[in-house]
Short mmCIF file of C-alpha atoms in Angstrom, two decimals:
data_model
loop_
_atom_site.label_atom_id
_atom_site.label_comp_id
_atom_site.label_asym_id
_atom_site.label_seq_id
_atom_site.Cartn_x
_atom_site.Cartn_y
_atom_site.Cartn_z
CA MET A 1482 -102.94 108.33 94.90
CA LYS A 1483 -101.64 110.11 91.81
CA ARG A 1484 -101.37 113.37 93.76
CA ALA A 1485 -99.71 111.55 96.68
CA SER A 1486 -97.11 109.99 94.37
CA ARG A 1487 -95.72 113.48 93.52
CA ILE A 1488 -95.33 114.73 97.11
CA ARG A 1489 -91.82 115.62 98.34
CA LEU A 1490 -92.75 117.70 101.40
CA LEU A 1491 -95.41 117.20 104.06
CA LEU A 1492 -96.43 120.39 105.86
CA MET A 1493 -99.01 120.58 108.62
CA ASP A 1494 -100.75 122.78 111.09
CA CYS A 1495 -100.23 121.80 114.72
CA ASP A 1496 -103.31 122.39 116.87
CA GLY A 1497 -106.13 120.18 115.62
CA VAL A 1498 -103.81 118.18 113.35
CA LEU A 1499 -100.78 117.02 115.35
CA THR A 1500 -102.80 117.56 118.53
CA ASP A 1501 -106.50 117.32 119.29
CA GLY A 1502 -106.49 121.07 119.81
CA THR A 1503 -106.38 120.93 123.60
CA VAL A 1504 -103.91 123.22 125.32
CA TYR A 1505 -102.95 122.42 128.91
CA PHE A 1506 -101.92 125.21 131.25
CA LEU A 1507 -99.91 123.71 134.11
CA PRO A 1508 -98.80 125.51 137.26
CA GLY A 1509 -95.04 125.92 137.39
CA PRO A 1510 -92.84 125.73 140.48
CA ASP A 1511 -92.14 129.46 140.20
CA GLY A 1512 -95.83 130.34 140.41
CA GLY A 1513 -96.06 130.87 136.66
CA VAL A 1514 -97.93 128.80 134.13
CA ALA A 1515 -96.45 126.39 131.59
CA GLU A 1516 -98.30 125.43 128.42
CA THR A 1517 -98.17 121.97 126.88
CA LYS A 1518 -100.00 119.79 124.37
CA GLY A 1519 -100.42 116.07 123.78
CA PHE A 1520 -98.99 114.37 120.69
CA ASP A 1521 -99.86 110.96 119.26
CA CYS A 1522 -97.18 108.23 119.23
CA HIS A 1523 -98.52 106.75 115.98
CA ASP A 1524 -97.91 110.10 114.32
CA GLY A 1525 -94.41 110.14 115.82
CA ILE A 1526 -93.31 106.82 114.31
CA ALA A 1527 -94.87 107.80 110.99
CA LEU A 1528 -92.83 111.00 110.95
CA ALA A 1529 -89.70 108.87 111.44
CA TRP A 1530 -90.73 106.66 108.51
CA ILE A 1531 -91.35 109.55 106.14
CA ARG A 1532 -87.97 111.04 107.03
CA ARG A 1533 -86.38 107.63 106.36
CA ALA A 1534 -88.07 107.64 102.94
CA GLY A 1535 -86.41 110.97 102.14
CA LEU A 1536 -89.39 113.31 102.36
CA ASP A 1537 -89.12 116.50 104.38
CA THR A 1538 -91.71 117.65 106.90
CA GLY A 1539 -92.66 120.82 108.69
CA ILE A 1540 -95.15 122.70 110.81
CA ILE A 1541 -96.74 126.06 110.08
CA THR A 1542 -98.67 127.22 113.13
CA GLY A 1543 -99.99 130.48 114.45
CA ARG A 1544 -99.43 129.42 118.05
CA GLY A 1545 -96.29 127.38 118.68
CA GLY A 1546 -94.51 126.95 122.00
CA LEU A 1547 -91.94 124.73 123.66
CA ALA A 1548 -93.93 121.52 123.14
CA VAL A 1549 -94.28 122.24 119.42
CA ARG A 1550 -90.57 123.00 119.07
CA GLU A 1551 -89.71 119.72 120.80
CA ARG A 1552 -92.10 117.73 118.60
CA ALA A 1553 -90.53 119.28 115.50
CA ARG A 1554 -86.98 118.65 116.78
CA SER A 1555 -87.59 115.08 117.93
CA SER A 1556 -89.36 114.27 114.65
CA GLY A 1557 -86.50 115.61 112.54
CA MET A 1558 -88.67 118.20 110.84
CA ARG A 1559 -86.88 120.48 108.42
CA TYR A 1560 -89.31 123.37 108.84
CA LEU A 1561 -90.97 124.99 111.82
CA VAL A 1562 -92.78 128.29 111.51
CA GLU A 1563 -94.60 129.36 114.66
CA GLY A 1564 -96.38 132.45 115.82
CA ARG A 1565 -97.18 133.68 112.31
CA THR A 1566 -100.80 133.89 111.27
CA ASP A 1567 -99.92 134.78 107.66
CA LYS A 1568 -99.49 131.18 106.69
CA ILE A 1569 -99.34 131.78 102.95
CA ALA A 1570 -96.17 133.89 103.30
CA SER A 1571 -94.59 131.11 105.37
CA PHE A 1572 -95.69 128.51 102.80
CA ASN A 1573 -94.12 130.52 99.97
CA GLU A 1574 -90.86 130.96 101.90
CA ILE A 1575 -90.67 127.21 102.51
CA LEU A 1576 -91.38 126.43 98.85
CA GLU A 1577 -88.56 128.73 97.81
CA ASP A 1578 -86.13 127.26 100.34
CA ALA A 1579 -87.02 123.69 99.37
CA GLY A 1580 -86.94 124.42 95.63
CA LEU A 1581 -90.36 122.84 95.19
CA ASP A 1582 -93.56 123.66 93.39
CA ALA A 1583 -96.82 123.72 95.41
CA SER A 1584 -97.92 120.58 93.53
CA GLN A 1585 -95.14 118.68 95.34
CA VAL A 1586 -96.41 119.63 98.79
CA ALA A 1587 -99.06 117.95 100.92
CA TYR A 1588 -100.63 120.18 103.54
CA VAL A 1589 -102.76 119.00 106.45
CA GLY A 1590 -104.99 121.58 108.11
CA ASP A 1591 -108.18 121.75 110.13
CA ASP A 1592 -109.32 125.37 110.39
CA ILE A 1593 -110.16 128.27 108.10
CA THR A 1594 -106.71 129.80 108.64
CA ASP A 1595 -105.39 126.79 106.70
CA LEU A 1596 -107.63 127.30 103.65
CA PRO A 1597 -105.13 129.39 101.61
CA LEU A 1598 -102.52 126.62 101.93
CA LEU A 1599 -104.97 123.81 101.32
CA ARG A 1600 -106.09 125.53 98.12
CA ARG A 1601 -102.48 125.72 96.85
CA ALA A 1602 -101.11 122.34 97.97
CA GLY A 1603 -100.77 119.46 95.55
CA LEU A 1604 -102.47 117.25 98.13
CA ALA A 1605 -104.83 118.96 100.58
CA VAL A 1606 -105.75 116.87 103.61
CA ALA A 1607 -107.88 117.38 106.71
CA PRO A 1608 -108.74 115.25 109.72
CA PRO A 1609 -112.46 114.47 110.16
CA ASN A 1610 -112.67 116.90 113.10
CA ALA A 1611 -111.82 119.84 110.82
CA ARG A 1612 -114.20 122.74 110.26
CA ALA A 1613 -116.89 122.24 107.59
CA GLU A 1614 -115.33 124.80 105.22
CA VAL A 1615 -112.06 122.88 105.36
CA LEU A 1616 -113.67 119.47 104.82
CA GLU A 1617 -115.33 120.85 101.68
CA SER A 1618 -112.00 122.10 100.31
CA VAL A 1619 -109.66 119.11 100.59
CA HIS A 1620 -108.73 116.18 98.40
CA LEU A 1621 -108.63 113.73 101.30
CA VAL A 1622 -110.13 113.38 104.79
CA THR A 1623 -108.18 111.04 107.08
CA ASP A 1624 -109.85 108.23 108.99
CA SER A 1625 -108.18 109.30 112.23
CA ALA A 1626 -108.89 112.55 114.04
CA GLY A 1627 -106.33 115.27 114.60
CA GLY A 1628 -104.05 114.37 117.50
CA HIS A 1629 -105.11 110.74 117.20
CA GLY A 1630 -103.21 109.42 114.19
CA ALA A 1631 -104.24 111.74 111.34
CA ILE A 1632 -100.62 112.30 110.32
CA ARG A 1633 -99.99 108.54 110.47
CA ASP A 1634 -102.84 108.10 107.98
CA VAL A 1635 -101.32 110.69 105.63
CA VAL A 1636 -97.82 109.21 105.86
CA GLU A 1637 -99.10 105.71 105.06
CA ILE A 1638 -100.93 107.04 101.99
CA LEU A 1639 -97.85 108.92 100.79
CA LEU A 1640 -95.52 105.96 101.28
CA LYS A 1641 -97.94 103.54 99.59
CA ALA A 1642 -98.44 105.91 96.64
CA GLN A 1643 -94.67 106.22 96.28
CA ARG A 1644 -94.15 102.45 96.56
CA ARG A 1645 -92.11 102.82 99.78
CA TRP A 1646 -94.49 101.07 102.19
CA ALA A 1647 -92.95 97.62 101.67
CA GLU A 1648 -89.56 98.85 102.89
CA ILE A 1649 -91.20 100.17 106.07
CA LEU A 1650 -92.88 96.83 106.67
CA ALA A 1651 -89.56 95.09 106.02
CA LEU A 1652 -88.06 96.99 108.96
CA TYR A 1653 -90.30 94.90 111.18
CA GLY A 1654 -89.77 91.54 109.53
CA ASP A 1655 -92.78 91.56 107.22
#
């Protein structure tokens, strides 16, 4: 909770974190193929809450695509880096732009490509469906799997650690 209290930016991988890692290839009307992914609604509302609390968010993903861009846009994310497998360079560019130290960043990842960021982040998080090497390297493993509320779990922890959870509950009459 002490680490979570210092976080000002939540960054995450997409496939396996915001999604369960499944990619759907759908036939298009022009005979081509469209790619899409499924996103969890609990994560979506949590991303709205964290934005309301004044924390920025972003995705760093090696894959990307239209569905990812729409999720980032509709969630009000400040950062979206897609199609770059050198995640550490992207992480450093975001830190510089945000004017933050790595200790002020939480990163959620699930695969070995995320290890360099998880090792630098002030709060390193993985969903329980992450690779073994990742699970061994993080500060926190969420209760919910990637694509099934893992980001919601992280947001609740951050907001509770920063004493902002009560104002979220108050939005709903609690």
